[in-house]
């Protein structure tokens, strides 16, 4: 969580100072607890995690490296996207991290397909998780994907971060149901709701949801209530979010809440927070330096074909 | 054997030869598909011919996910026209996967295409022109029984997403006993009839109309060369240009809407 927050602060400052960042910067400020609490219950290599735009924390907790984020934001050839698609769109599909397309809602069915394939291959014990925002629950793809996962009783965990806004659009212009978690009944999936500013509650809820999915309980939909503590992207000042929303319980900063919880429980020494923060900052600076030294794709030598079968590329590969 | 039976048999062949192949579509299971293109396959290949909900977007998304995991799904759209509901997953998810992530996307999407009497505006579209606009997709349009069989087998074996446009008018009308006549790879056009006066470039059901026209024109003393493109993406420009170099005239004949389509 802390690493994700500090990485995104660094990315935001690099974005504002211009220069190295290719494309935009989208942060998960305020959503770190909800995102990480999901993926600490997943196992890299066995499970699937299809992150969305506010899942830096979940990515790290699942097993993505710090380097991969900076490589992608800097558009380097050594990053997972080889400089072809920036920032939050990165992934390593064959390692269980599908690379999101921008079109919201589209990853639910992709994860479902990965899960169904593994079942057909006779594998077992795996879970697939993906994340989505309140706005994206309005897409047809969300409905089609969740309904399909329910029909196939797939071990899917769907984390719905209700941060009250989709870009600038508030919940009341997005859906008319009382609570998004009520939708679970309609799909025939298990619904969970959690205060997503509360790390301990998030960990408990996801522990149960992931265990349910893993043991054959079918898709689980977890709705987390929180507030986006940043703009939609770094280009957005979020002036449309009212002070009363920020001061409400759901406007709490999950990292501050977690700090208090950890201190109260005596899980970490007071000084350990500062040590942790310093060590994260050091790693970030090292990664920024290393990624900055990497090169961008060469338009004249890279293979740009969108078709893998060489003889069928029909002029798509403009290299030669 | 009919064109439709060739499609059914090609699917039986790939299901038999490759355990990673499965079929996914509405009513394809016990029912055997609305056109019977999957007749009997549900029983012959248990667990590998699956009914899908009416969710074209999710059907294609699921196929892409399965492909990531090493499967080779065949998605049957009930009619080509309904693939518009899955358009996003086709052009943005499937078509870009290899370019973005270097992950192959071996999926075949079967589109029962084209006009038949009385089928109206929503059960008669030819969408090959539309799909051929997108990098990352292979778009094939078989015109013969043998091509329907061999190109479907080849399509399923490719590591790229293939839009397989099968013509509904040919389903029952077109019959042939010879499956093993000249087999050509996807991407290669066939000169079906040679001539000197003009070149007709066409594909799918229009091939047979062009051949009929060429026979009539022969009576009037014109010798017409007819080229069957077989696939509109890739398009075999070498064969087209060589033909036009000989005849000096070109007429492109297709059934898709003409604006911005695959022939213009
Ligand atoms: C299908 C689709 N339409 C529009 C967009 C543009 N868009 C990107 S993010 C966003 C808001 C998403 O809101 P939400 O799902 O609530 O997630 P959040 O950003 O709040 O985390 C929009 C409209 C998109 N990416 N996909």
Coordinates of C-alpha atoms and ligand atoms in Angstrom, one line a residue:
Chain A
X1 CA 0.0 0.0 0.0
X2 CA 2.6 2.4 1.0
X3 CA 4.9 1.5 -1.9
X4 CA 1.9 2.0 -4.3
X5 CA 1.1 5.4 -2.8
X6 CA 4.7 6.6 -3.0
X7 CA 5.2 5.3 -6.5
X8 CA 2.1 7.1 -7.7
X9 CA 3.2 10.3 -6.0
X10 CA 6.5 10.0 -7.8
X11 CA 4.7 9.4 -11.1
X12 CA 2.4 12.3 -10.5
X13 CA 5.4 14.6 -9.9
X14 CA 7.2 13.3 -13.0
X15 CA 4.0 13.9 -15.0
X16 CA 3.7 17.5 -13.8
X17 CA 7.3 18.3 -14.5
X18 CA 6.9 17.0 -18.0
X19 CA 9.5 14.9 -19.8
X20 CA 9.8 11.2 -19.2
X21 CA 6.2 10.0 -18.8
X22 CA 4.6 8.8 -22.0
X23 CA 0.8 9.2 -21.8
X24 CA -1.2 9.9 -18.7
X25 CA -0.9 9.0 -15.0
X26 CA -3.9 7.5 -13.1
X27 CA -3.7 6.9 -9.4
X28 CA -5.4 4.7 -6.9
X29 CA -5.1 7.1 -4.0
X30 CA -7.5 6.0 -1.3
X31 CA -8.0 2.6 -2.9
X32 CA -4.8 0.9 -1.9
X33 CA -6.3 -1.1 1.0
X34 CA -9.1 -2.4 -1.1
X35 CA -6.8 -3.3 -4.0
X36 CA -4.0 -4.9 -1.9
X37 CA -6.4 -6.8 0.4
X38 CA -7.7 -8.7 -2.6
X39 CA -4.4 -9.8 -4.0
X40 CA -2.6 -10.8 -0.8
X41 CA -5.0 -13.7 -0.9
X42 CA -3.9 -14.7 -4.4
X43 CA -0.8 -16.6 -5.4
X44 CA 1.3 -15.5 -8.3
X45 CA 1.7 -18.5 -10.7
X46 CA -1.4 -20.2 -9.6
X47 CA -4.1 -17.5 -9.7
X48 CA -5.1 -14.7 -12.1
X49 CA -5.4 -11.0 -11.4
X50 CA -6.7 -8.6 -14.0
X51 CA -6.1 -5.2 -12.6
X52 CA -7.8 -2.0 -13.6
X53 CA -6.7 1.6 -13.5
X54 CA -6.5 2.1 -9.7
X55 CA -4.7 -1.2 -8.8
X56 CA -1.1 -0.3 -8.3
X57 CA -1.3 -1.7 -4.8
X58 CA -3.0 -4.9 -5.9
X59 CA -0.4 -5.3 -8.7
X60 CA 2.5 -5.1 -6.2
X61 CA 0.8 -7.4 -3.7
X62 CA 0.1 -9.9 -6.5
X63 CA 3.7 -10.0 -7.7
X64 CA 4.3 -7.3 -10.3
X65 CA 7.6 -5.5 -9.8
X66 CA 8.1 -1.8 -9.2
X67 CA 10.3 -1.6 -12.2
X68 CA 7.5 -2.8 -14.5
X69 CA 5.3 0.2 -13.7
X70 CA 8.1 2.8 -14.4
X71 CA 9.2 1.0 -17.6
X72 CA 5.6 1.2 -18.8
X73 CA 5.1 4.8 -17.8
X74 CA 8.4 5.7 -19.5
X75 CA 7.5 3.6 -22.6
X76 CA 10.7 1.6 -22.6
X77 CA 11.3 -1.5 -24.8
X78 CA 12.3 -3.5 -21.7
X79 CA 8.9 -3.1 -20.0
X80 CA 6.1 -5.6 -20.3
X81 CA 4.4 -3.6 -23.1
X82 CA 7.7 -2.9 -25.0
X83 CA 6.7 0.7 -25.3
X84 CA 3.5 0.0 -27.1
X85 CA 0.9 0.8 -24.5
X86 CA 1.4 3.0 -21.5
X87 CA 0.7 3.3 -17.9
X88 CA -2.2 1.2 -16.5
X89 CA -2.6 -1.0 -19.6
X90 CA 0.3 -3.2 -18.8
X91 CA 0.1 -6.9 -18.2
X92 CA 1.7 -10.3 -18.7
X93 CA -1.2 -12.4 -19.8
X94 CA 0.5 -15.7 -19.8
X95 CA 1.7 -15.1 -16.3
X96 CA -1.8 -14.5 -15.0
X97 CA -2.0 -10.7 -15.4
X98 CA -4.1 -9.9 -18.5
X99 CA -3.3 -6.5 -19.9
X100 CA -6.5 -4.4 -19.7
X101 CA -7.9 -2.7 -22.7
X102 CA -9.3 0.8 -22.1
X103 CA -12.9 -0.3 -22.7
X104 CA -14.3 -0.7 -19.3
X105 CA -16.0 -4.0 -18.3
X106 CA -14.2 -6.0 -20.9
X107 CA -11.9 -7.9 -18.6
X108 CA -14.5 -9.8 -16.7
X109 CA -15.2 -12.2 -19.6
X110 CA -11.5 -12.5 -20.4
X111 CA -10.7 -13.7 -16.9
X112 CA -13.8 -16.0 -17.1
X113 CA -12.3 -17.5 -20.3
X114 CA -9.0 -18.0 -18.6
X115 CA -10.7 -19.8 -15.8
X116 CA -12.9 -21.9 -18.0
X117 CA -9.9 -22.9 -20.1
X118 CA -8.1 -24.1 -17.0
X119 CA -11.1 -26.1 -15.9
X120 CA -11.3 -27.7 -19.3
X121 CA -7.6 -28.6 -19.0
X122 CA -8.4 -30.4 -15.8
X123 CA -6.6 -28.0 -13.5
X124 CA -8.1 -27.0 -10.1
X125 CA -7.5 -24.9 -7.1
X126 CA -7.1 -21.5 -8.9
X127 CA -9.0 -18.3 -8.6
X128 CA -9.3 -15.4 -11.0
X129 CA -9.9 -11.9 -9.7
X130 CA -10.5 -8.6 -11.5
X131 CA -11.4 -5.1 -10.4
X132 CA -13.9 -2.5 -11.7
X133 CA -15.2 0.9 -10.7
X134 CA -18.8 2.0 -10.0
X135 CA -19.1 3.6 -13.4
X136 CA -18.1 0.5 -15.3
X137 CA -20.8 -1.5 -13.6
X138 CA -23.2 0.3 -16.1
X139 CA -21.6 -1.3 -19.1
X140 CA -23.1 -4.1 -21.1
X141 CA -19.8 -5.9 -20.8
X142 CA -20.1 -6.0 -17.0
X143 CA -23.5 -7.5 -17.2
X144 CA -22.6 -10.1 -19.9
X145 CA -19.4 -11.0 -18.2
X146 CA -20.8 -11.5 -14.7
X147 CA -23.8 -13.3 -15.9
X148 CA -21.6 -15.7 -17.9
X149 CA -19.2 -16.3 -15.0
X150 CA -22.3 -17.1 -12.8
X151 CA -23.7 -19.6 -15.4
X152 CA -20.3 -21.4 -15.5
X153 CA -19.9 -21.1 -11.7
X154 CA -16.4 -19.9 -12.2
X155 CA -14.0 -19.2 -9.3
X156 CA -14.1 -15.4 -10.0
X157 CA -13.7 -12.6 -7.5
X158 CA -15.0 -9.3 -8.7
X159 CA -13.8 -6.3 -6.7
X160 CA -16.1 -3.3 -7.3
X161 CA -14.5 -0.1 -5.9
X162 CA -17.4 2.3 -5.5
X163 CA -15.4 5.5 -5.2
X164 CA -18.6 7.5 -5.8
X165 CA -17.4 9.0 -9.1
X166 CA -16.8 7.8 -12.6
X167 CA -14.5 10.6 -13.9
X168 CA -16.9 13.4 -12.8
X169 CA -20.2 11.5 -12.9
X170 CA -21.6 10.8 -9.4
X171 CA -23.3 7.6 -8.4
X172 CA -26.9 9.0 -8.8
X173 CA -26.2 9.6 -12.5
X174 CA -24.7 6.1 -12.8
X175 CA -27.2 3.7 -11.3
X176 CA -30.6 3.7 -9.6
X177 CA -30.4 0.7 -7.4
X178 CA -30.1 1.2 -3.6
X179 CA -26.7 -0.4 -3.3
X180 CA -24.5 -2.0 -6.0
X181 CA -24.1 -5.1 -3.9
X182 CA -27.8 -5.8 -4.4
X183 CA -27.0 -6.7 -8.0
X184 CA -25.3 -9.8 -6.8
X185 CA -28.7 -11.5 -6.2
X186 CA -29.8 -10.8 -9.7
X187 CA -26.8 -12.5 -11.1
X188 CA -26.9 -15.4 -8.8
X189 CA -23.5 -14.6 -7.3
X190 CA -22.4 -14.1 -3.7
X191 CA -22.3 -10.4 -2.7
X192 CA -20.1 -8.8 0.0
X193 CA -19.9 -5.2 1.1
X194 CA -17.0 -3.6 2.9
X195 CA -15.8 -0.3 4.2
X196 CA -12.9 0.0 1.9
X197 CA -11.2 2.6 3.9
X198 CA -10.6 0.0 6.6
X199 CA -7.7 -2.3 5.8
X200 CA -8.6 -4.9 8.4
X201 CA -12.2 -5.2 7.2
X202 CA -11.0 -5.5 3.6
X203 CA -8.5 -8.2 4.4
X204 CA -11.3 -10.2 6.2
X205 CA -13.8 -9.7 3.5
X206 CA -11.5 -10.7 0.7
X207 CA -10.2 -13.7 2.7
X208 CA -13.7 -15.0 2.8
X209 CA -14.5 -14.1 -0.8
X210 CA -11.4 -15.7 -2.2
X211 CA -11.8 -18.8 0.0
X212 CA -15.4 -19.2 -1.2
X213 CA -14.4 -18.9 -4.8
X214 CA -11.6 -21.3 -4.4
X215 CA -13.7 -23.9 -2.7
X216 CA -16.4 -24.0 -5.5
X217 CA -18.7 -21.3 -4.2
X218 CA -18.9 -19.6 -7.7
X219 CA -18.3 -15.9 -8.4
X220 CA -18.0 -13.5 -5.6
X221 CA -18.8 -9.8 -5.9
X222 CA -17.2 -7.5 -3.3
X223 CA -18.3 -3.9 -3.2
X224 CA -16.0 -1.6 -1.4
X225 CA -17.2 1.9 -0.3
X226 CA -14.7 4.7 -0.4
X227 CA -13.9 7.9 -2.2
X228 CA -11.4 8.6 -4.9
X229 CA -8.8 10.9 -3.1
X230 CA -7.4 12.2 -6.4
X231 CA -8.5 13.4 -9.8
X232 CA -9.6 10.9 -12.4
X233 CA -6.1 11.3 -13.7
X234 CA -3.3 13.7 -12.9
X235 CA -4.8 16.1 -15.5
X236 CA -7.9 16.4 -13.4
X237 CA -8.2 18.6 -10.3
X238 CA -11.5 16.9 -9.2
X239 CA -13.1 20.2 -8.3
X240 CA -16.4 18.5 -8.6
X241 CA -15.9 16.4 -5.4
X242 CA -17.5 18.3 -2.6
X243 CA -15.9 19.0 0.8
X244 CA -18.7 17.1 2.5
X245 CA -17.8 14.0 0.5
X246 CA -14.2 14.4 1.5
X247 CA -15.1 14.9 5.2
X248 CA -17.4 11.9 5.3
X249 CA -16.4 8.5 6.7
X250 CA -15.9 7.1 3.2
X251 CA -13.5 10.0 2.5
X252 CA -10.9 8.7 5.0
X253 CA -7.5 7.9 3.8
X254 CA -7.0 4.1 4.0
X255 CA -3.3 4.4 4.7
X256 CA -3.9 6.7 7.7
X257 CA -6.6 4.3 8.9
X258 CA -4.2 1.4 8.5
X259 CA -1.4 3.2 10.3
X260 CA -3.7 3.7 13.3
X261 CA -4.9 0.1 13.2
X262 CA -1.4 -1.2 13.0
X263 CA -0.1 1.0 15.8
X264 CA -3.1 0.1 18.0
X265 CA -2.6 -3.6 17.5
X266 CA 1.1 -3.2 18.0
X267 CA 1.9 -5.0 14.7
X268 CA 4.8 -2.7 13.9
X269 CA 7.1 -0.5 15.9
X270 CA 6.4 3.2 15.5
X271 CA 9.8 3.7 13.9
X272 CA 9.2 0.9 11.4
X273 CA 6.8 3.0 9.5
X274 CA 9.4 5.6 8.8
X275 CA 12.0 2.9 7.9
X276 CA 9.5 1.3 5.5
X277 CA 8.8 4.6 3.9
X278 CA 12.5 5.4 3.4
X279 CA 13.2 2.0 1.9
X280 CA 10.3 2.4 -0.5
X281 CA 11.5 5.8 -1.6
X282 CA 15.0 4.4 -2.2
X283 CA 13.7 1.5 -4.3
X284 CA 11.5 4.0 -6.3
X285 CA 14.5 6.3 -7.0
X286 CA 16.6 3.4 -8.1
X287 CA 13.9 2.1 -10.4
X288 CA 13.3 5.6 -11.9
X289 CA 17.0 5.9 -12.6
X290 CA 17.2 2.4 -14.2
X291 CA 14.1 2.8 -16.2
X292 CA 15.1 6.3 -17.4
X293 CA 18.3 4.8 -18.9
X294 CA 16.4 2.3 -21.0
X295 CA 15.6 3.0 -24.6
X296 CA 12.3 3.7 -26.4
X297 CA 11.2 1.4 -29.2
X298 CA 12.9 2.1 -32.5
X299 CA 10.3 2.7 -35.2
X300 CA 12.6 1.5 -37.9
X301 CA 13.7 -1.8 -36.4
X302 CA 10.8 -3.1 -34.2
X303 CA 8.4 -5.7 -35.6
X304 CA 5.1 -3.8 -35.6
X305 CA 3.0 -6.6 -37.1
X306 CA -0.3 -7.1 -35.4
X307 CA -0.5 -10.6 -36.9
X308 CA 1.8 -13.3 -35.6
X309 CA 1.7 -15.4 -38.8
X310 CA 4.4 -13.7 -40.9
X311 CA 3.0 -14.6 -44.3
X312 CA -0.4 -13.2 -43.4
X313 CA 0.6 -9.8 -42.1
X314 CA -0.6 -8.1 -45.3
X315 CA 1.7 -5.1 -45.1
X316 CA 1.0 -4.5 -41.4
X317 CA 4.6 -4.8 -40.6
X318 CA 6.2 -1.7 -42.1
X319 CA 9.6 -2.6 -41.0
X320 CA 11.1 -3.8 -44.2
Chain B
X1 CA -21.1 -33.0 -49.3
X2 CA -22.6 -29.5 -48.9
X3 CA -20.8 -26.3 -47.9
X4 CA -22.5 -26.5 -44.5
X5 CA -21.5 -30.2 -44.0
X6 CA -17.9 -29.2 -44.9
X7 CA -18.0 -26.6 -42.1
X8 CA -19.4 -29.2 -39.7
X9 CA -16.8 -31.8 -40.8
X10 CA -13.9 -29.3 -40.5
X11 CA -14.9 -28.7 -36.9
X12 CA -15.2 -32.4 -36.2
X13 CA -11.6 -32.8 -37.7
X14 CA -10.1 -30.1 -35.5
X15 CA -11.9 -31.3 -32.4
X16 CA -10.6 -34.8 -33.1
X17 CA -7.0 -33.7 -33.8
X18 CA -6.5 -31.0 -31.2
X19 CA -7.6 -31.3 -27.6
X20 CA -7.3 -27.5 -27.1
X21 CA -10.1 -26.8 -29.6
X22 CA -13.6 -26.2 -28.3
X23 CA -16.8 -24.6 -29.8
X24 CA -18.7 -21.9 -28.0
X25 CA -21.9 -20.3 -29.3
X26 CA -25.6 -20.0 -28.8
X27 CA -27.5 -23.3 -29.3
X28 CA -24.5 -25.1 -30.6
X29 CA -24.7 -27.9 -28.0
X30 CA -27.3 -30.6 -27.9
X31 CA -29.4 -28.7 -30.5
X32 CA -26.5 -28.8 -33.0
X33 CA -26.7 -25.1 -34.0
X34 CA -29.5 -23.2 -35.7
X35 CA -28.1 -24.2 -39.1
X36 CA -26.8 -27.6 -37.8
X37 CA -23.2 -26.6 -38.3
X38 CA -22.3 -28.4 -35.1
X39 CA -24.7 -31.4 -35.5
X40 CA -23.7 -34.4 -33.4
X41 CA -20.5 -32.7 -32.1
X42 CA -21.8 -32.2 -28.6
X43 CA -22.1 -36.0 -28.1
X44 CA -19.0 -36.9 -30.0
X45 CA -16.8 -34.4 -28.0
X46 CA -18.2 -34.2 -24.5
X47 CA -17.5 -31.0 -22.7
X48 CA -16.1 -29.3 -25.7
X49 CA -19.2 -27.9 -27.5
X50 CA -20.7 -25.4 -25.1
X51 CA -23.9 -23.4 -25.3
X52 CA -23.3 -19.7 -24.6
X53 CA -25.8 -17.1 -23.3
X54 CA -26.9 -14.4 -25.7
X55 CA -23.8 -12.3 -24.9
X56 CA -21.7 -11.8 -27.9
X57 CA -19.3 -9.4 -26.1
X58 CA -18.7 -11.9 -23.3
X59 CA -18.5 -14.8 -25.8
X60 CA -15.5 -13.2 -27.6
X61 CA -14.0 -12.0 -24.3
X62 CA -14.2 -15.6 -23.0
X63 CA -12.6 -16.9 -26.2
X64 CA -9.7 -14.5 -25.8
X65 CA -9.1 -15.5 -22.2
X66 CA -9.2 -19.2 -23.2
X67 CA -6.7 -18.5 -26.0
X68 CA -4.3 -16.8 -23.5
X69 CA -4.4 -20.1 -21.6
X70 CA -3.5 -22.1 -24.7
X71 CA -6.9 -23.1 -26.0
X72 CA -8.2 -22.7 -29.6
X73 CA -11.8 -21.7 -29.3
X74 CA -14.2 -21.5 -32.2
X75 CA -17.0 -19.0 -31.6
X76 CA -20.1 -19.4 -33.6
X77 CA -22.1 -16.2 -34.0
X78 CA -25.7 -17.1 -34.7
X79 CA -25.7 -14.7 -37.6
X80 CA -22.8 -12.4 -38.7
X81 CA -25.1 -9.5 -37.9
X82 CA -25.0 -10.2 -34.2
X83 CA -21.2 -10.0 -34.1
X84 CA -21.7 -6.2 -33.9
X85 CA -22.6 -6.8 -30.2
X86 CA -19.2 -8.4 -29.8
X87 CA -17.4 -5.8 -31.9
X88 CA -15.5 -4.3 -29.0
X89 CA -13.9 -7.6 -27.9
X90 CA -13.1 -8.5 -31.5
X91 CA -11.4 -5.3 -32.6
X92 CA -9.9 -4.1 -29.4
X93 CA -9.2 -7.2 -27.3
X94 CA -8.6 -10.0 -29.8
X95 CA -7.1 -8.0 -32.6
X96 CA -4.7 -6.1 -30.4
X97 CA -3.6 -8.9 -28.1
X98 CA -0.5 -10.0 -30.0
X99 CA 0.6 -6.5 -30.9
X100 CA 0.3 -5.4 -27.3
X101 CA 1.6 -8.3 -25.4
X102 CA 3.2 -10.7 -27.8
X103 CA 0.6 -13.3 -26.8
X104 CA -0.9 -15.2 -29.7
X105 CA -4.7 -15.1 -29.9
X106 CA -5.7 -18.3 -31.8
X107 CA -9.5 -17.8 -32.0
X108 CA -11.8 -18.4 -34.9
X109 CA -15.1 -16.5 -35.1
X110 CA -17.6 -18.0 -37.5
X111 CA -19.9 -15.5 -39.1
X112 CA -22.9 -17.0 -41.0
X113 CA -23.0 -14.2 -43.5
X114 CA -24.8 -12.8 -46.6
X115 CA -28.2 -12.4 -48.1
X116 CA -30.7 -15.2 -48.5
X117 CA -34.3 -14.6 -49.7
X118 CA -36.5 -13.0 -47.0
X119 CA -33.7 -12.6 -44.4
X120 CA -34.2 -8.8 -44.0
X121 CA -31.7 -6.2 -42.7
X122 CA -30.6 -8.0 -39.5
X123 CA -29.9 -11.6 -40.8
X124 CA -28.2 -10.9 -44.0
X125 CA -25.1 -8.7 -43.5
X126 CA -21.7 -9.3 -45.0
X127 CA -19.2 -7.8 -42.6
X128 CA -15.9 -8.9 -44.1
X129 CA -15.2 -5.3 -45.3
X130 CA -15.7 -3.9 -41.8
X131 CA -13.5 -6.5 -40.1
X132 CA -10.8 -6.2 -42.7
X133 CA -10.2 -2.6 -41.7
X134 CA -8.5 -3.8 -38.4
X135 CA -4.9 -4.8 -38.0
X136 CA -4.6 -8.0 -36.1
X137 CA -7.5 -9.8 -37.8
X138 CA -7.4 -12.4 -40.6
X139 CA -10.7 -12.3 -42.6
X140 CA -11.5 -15.3 -44.8
X141 CA -14.4 -15.7 -47.2
X142 CA -14.5 -19.2 -48.7
X143 CA -16.6 -19.7 -51.9
X144 CA -16.3 -23.5 -52.4
X145 CA -17.1 -26.6 -50.4
X146 CA -13.4 -27.7 -50.4
X147 CA -12.3 -24.2 -49.3
X148 CA -14.9 -24.1 -46.5
X149 CA -13.4 -27.3 -45.2
X150 CA -9.7 -26.7 -45.6
X151 CA -9.8 -23.0 -44.7
X152 CA -11.7 -23.6 -41.5
X153 CA -9.2 -26.3 -40.5
X154 CA -6.3 -23.9 -41.4
X155 CA -8.0 -21.0 -39.6
X156 CA -8.3 -22.9 -36.3
X157 CA -4.6 -23.8 -36.6
X158 CA -3.5 -20.2 -37.0
X159 CA -2.1 -18.3 -34.0
X160 CA -4.2 -15.2 -34.9
X161 CA -7.8 -14.3 -34.6
X162 CA -9.7 -15.3 -37.8
X163 CA -13.0 -13.9 -38.9
X164 CA -14.5 -16.8 -40.8
X165 CA -17.2 -15.5 -43.1
X166 CA -19.3 -18.4 -44.3
X167 CA -22.1 -17.7 -46.7
X168 CA -25.5 -18.9 -45.7
X169 CA -26.7 -19.0 -49.3
X170 CA -24.1 -21.6 -50.1
X171 CA -24.9 -23.7 -47.0
X172 CA -27.3 -26.0 -48.8
X173 CA -27.0 -24.9 -52.4
X174 CA -23.4 -25.7 -52.9
X175 CA -22.4 -29.4 -53.2
X176 CA -19.2 -31.1 -54.1
X177 CA -17.7 -34.6 -53.8
X178 CA -14.1 -33.4 -54.2
X179 CA -12.6 -32.1 -51.0
X180 CA -9.1 -32.6 -52.0
X181 CA -9.0 -30.6 -55.2
X182 CA -6.4 -27.9 -55.2
X183 CA -5.7 -26.9 -51.6
X184 CA -4.3 -23.4 -51.3
X185 CA -3.1 -21.6 -48.1
X186 CA -5.1 -18.7 -46.7
X187 CA -3.8 -15.5 -48.3
X188 CA -3.6 -16.9 -51.8
X189 CA -6.2 -16.1 -54.4
X190 CA -7.3 -18.6 -57.0
X191 CA -7.8 -18.0 -60.7
X192 CA -10.9 -20.0 -61.2
X193 CA -11.3 -19.2 -64.9
X194 CA -8.8 -17.7 -67.2
X195 CA -9.6 -15.1 -69.8
X196 CA -8.2 -12.2 -71.7
X197 CA -10.9 -9.5 -72.0
X198 CA -11.4 -8.5 -68.3
X199 CA -10.7 -9.6 -64.8
X200 CA -13.5 -10.2 -62.3
X201 CA -12.2 -10.2 -58.7
X202 CA -14.7 -11.6 -56.2
X203 CA -15.1 -14.0 -53.3
X204 CA -17.7 -16.0 -51.4
X205 CA -21.2 -16.4 -53.0
X206 CA -20.5 -13.8 -55.6
X207 CA -17.9 -16.1 -57.2
X208 CA -20.7 -18.3 -58.5
X209 CA -22.6 -15.2 -59.9
X210 CA -19.4 -14.1 -61.6
X211 CA -18.8 -17.5 -63.1
X212 CA -22.4 -17.5 -64.5
X213 CA -21.9 -14.0 -65.9
X214 CA -18.6 -15.0 -67.5
X215 CA -20.3 -18.0 -69.2
X216 CA -22.9 -15.7 -70.6
X217 CA -20.4 -13.2 -71.8
X218 CA -18.5 -15.9 -73.5
X219 CA -21.5 -16.4 -75.8
X220 CA -21.1 -12.7 -76.8
X221 CA -17.4 -13.3 -77.5
X222 CA -15.8 -12.0 -74.3
X223 CA -13.2 -14.0 -72.4
X224 CA -13.5 -13.2 -68.7
X225 CA -10.9 -14.1 -66.1
X226 CA -12.4 -14.8 -62.6
X227 CA -10.3 -14.5 -59.5
X228 CA -11.6 -15.9 -56.2
X229 CA -9.9 -13.9 -53.4
X230 CA -10.6 -16.6 -50.8
X231 CA -9.4 -14.2 -48.1
X232 CA -10.0 -10.4 -48.0
X233 CA -7.3 -9.9 -45.4
X234 CA -4.7 -10.6 -46.3
X235 CA -5.6 -9.8 -49.9
X236 CA -3.5 -11.4 -52.7
X237 CA -2.7 -8.3 -54.7
X238 CA 0.0 -10.1 -56.6
X239 CA -2.5 -12.4 -58.2
X240 CA -4.9 -9.5 -58.9
X241 CA -2.3 -7.2 -60.4
X242 CA -0.9 -10.0 -62.6
X243 CA -4.3 -10.8 -63.9
X244 CA -5.1 -7.1 -64.6
X245 CA -1.8 -6.8 -66.3
X246 CA -3.0 -9.5 -68.7
X247 CA -6.5 -8.3 -69.3
X248 CA -6.3 -4.6 -68.8
X249 CA -9.7 -4.3 -67.1
X250 CA -10.9 -4.9 -63.6
X251 CA -14.3 -5.3 -62.1
X252 CA -14.6 -6.0 -58.3
X253 CA -17.8 -7.9 -57.3
X254 CA -18.7 -8.3 -53.6
X255 CA -21.8 -8.5 -51.5
X256 CA -20.8 -6.3 -48.6
X257 CA -21.9 -2.7 -48.4
X258 CA -19.8 -0.9 -50.9
X259 CA -18.7 2.2 -48.9
X260 CA -15.2 1.8 -47.6
X261 CA -15.4 -2.0 -48.0
X262 CA -13.0 -4.7 -48.8
X263 CA -13.1 -4.2 -52.6
X264 CA -12.7 -0.4 -52.7
Ligands
LIG1 C1 -16.5 1.7 -22.4 C2 -15.8 2.9 -21.9 N1 -16.4 4.1 -22.0 C3 -15.7 5.2 -21.6 C4 -14.5 5.1 -21.1 C5 -13.7 6.4 -20.7 N2 -13.5 6.3 -19.2 C6 -12.3 5.9 -18.7 S1 -12.3 5.8 -17.1 C7 -13.9 6.4 -17.0 C8 -14.5 6.5 -15.6 C9 -14.6 5.2 -14.9 O1 -15.3 5.2 -13.7 P1 -15.3 4.0 -12.7 O2 -15.7 2.8 -13.5 O3 -16.2 4.4 -11.6 O4 -13.9 3.8 -12.2 P2 -12.9 4.9 -11.5 O5 -12.3 5.7 -12.5 O6 -13.8 5.7 -10.6 O7 -12.0 4.0 -10.7 C10 -14.4 6.6 -18.2 C11 -15.8 7.1 -18.5 C12 -13.9 3.9 -21.1 N3 -12.6 3.7 -20.7 N4 -14.5 2.8 -21.5

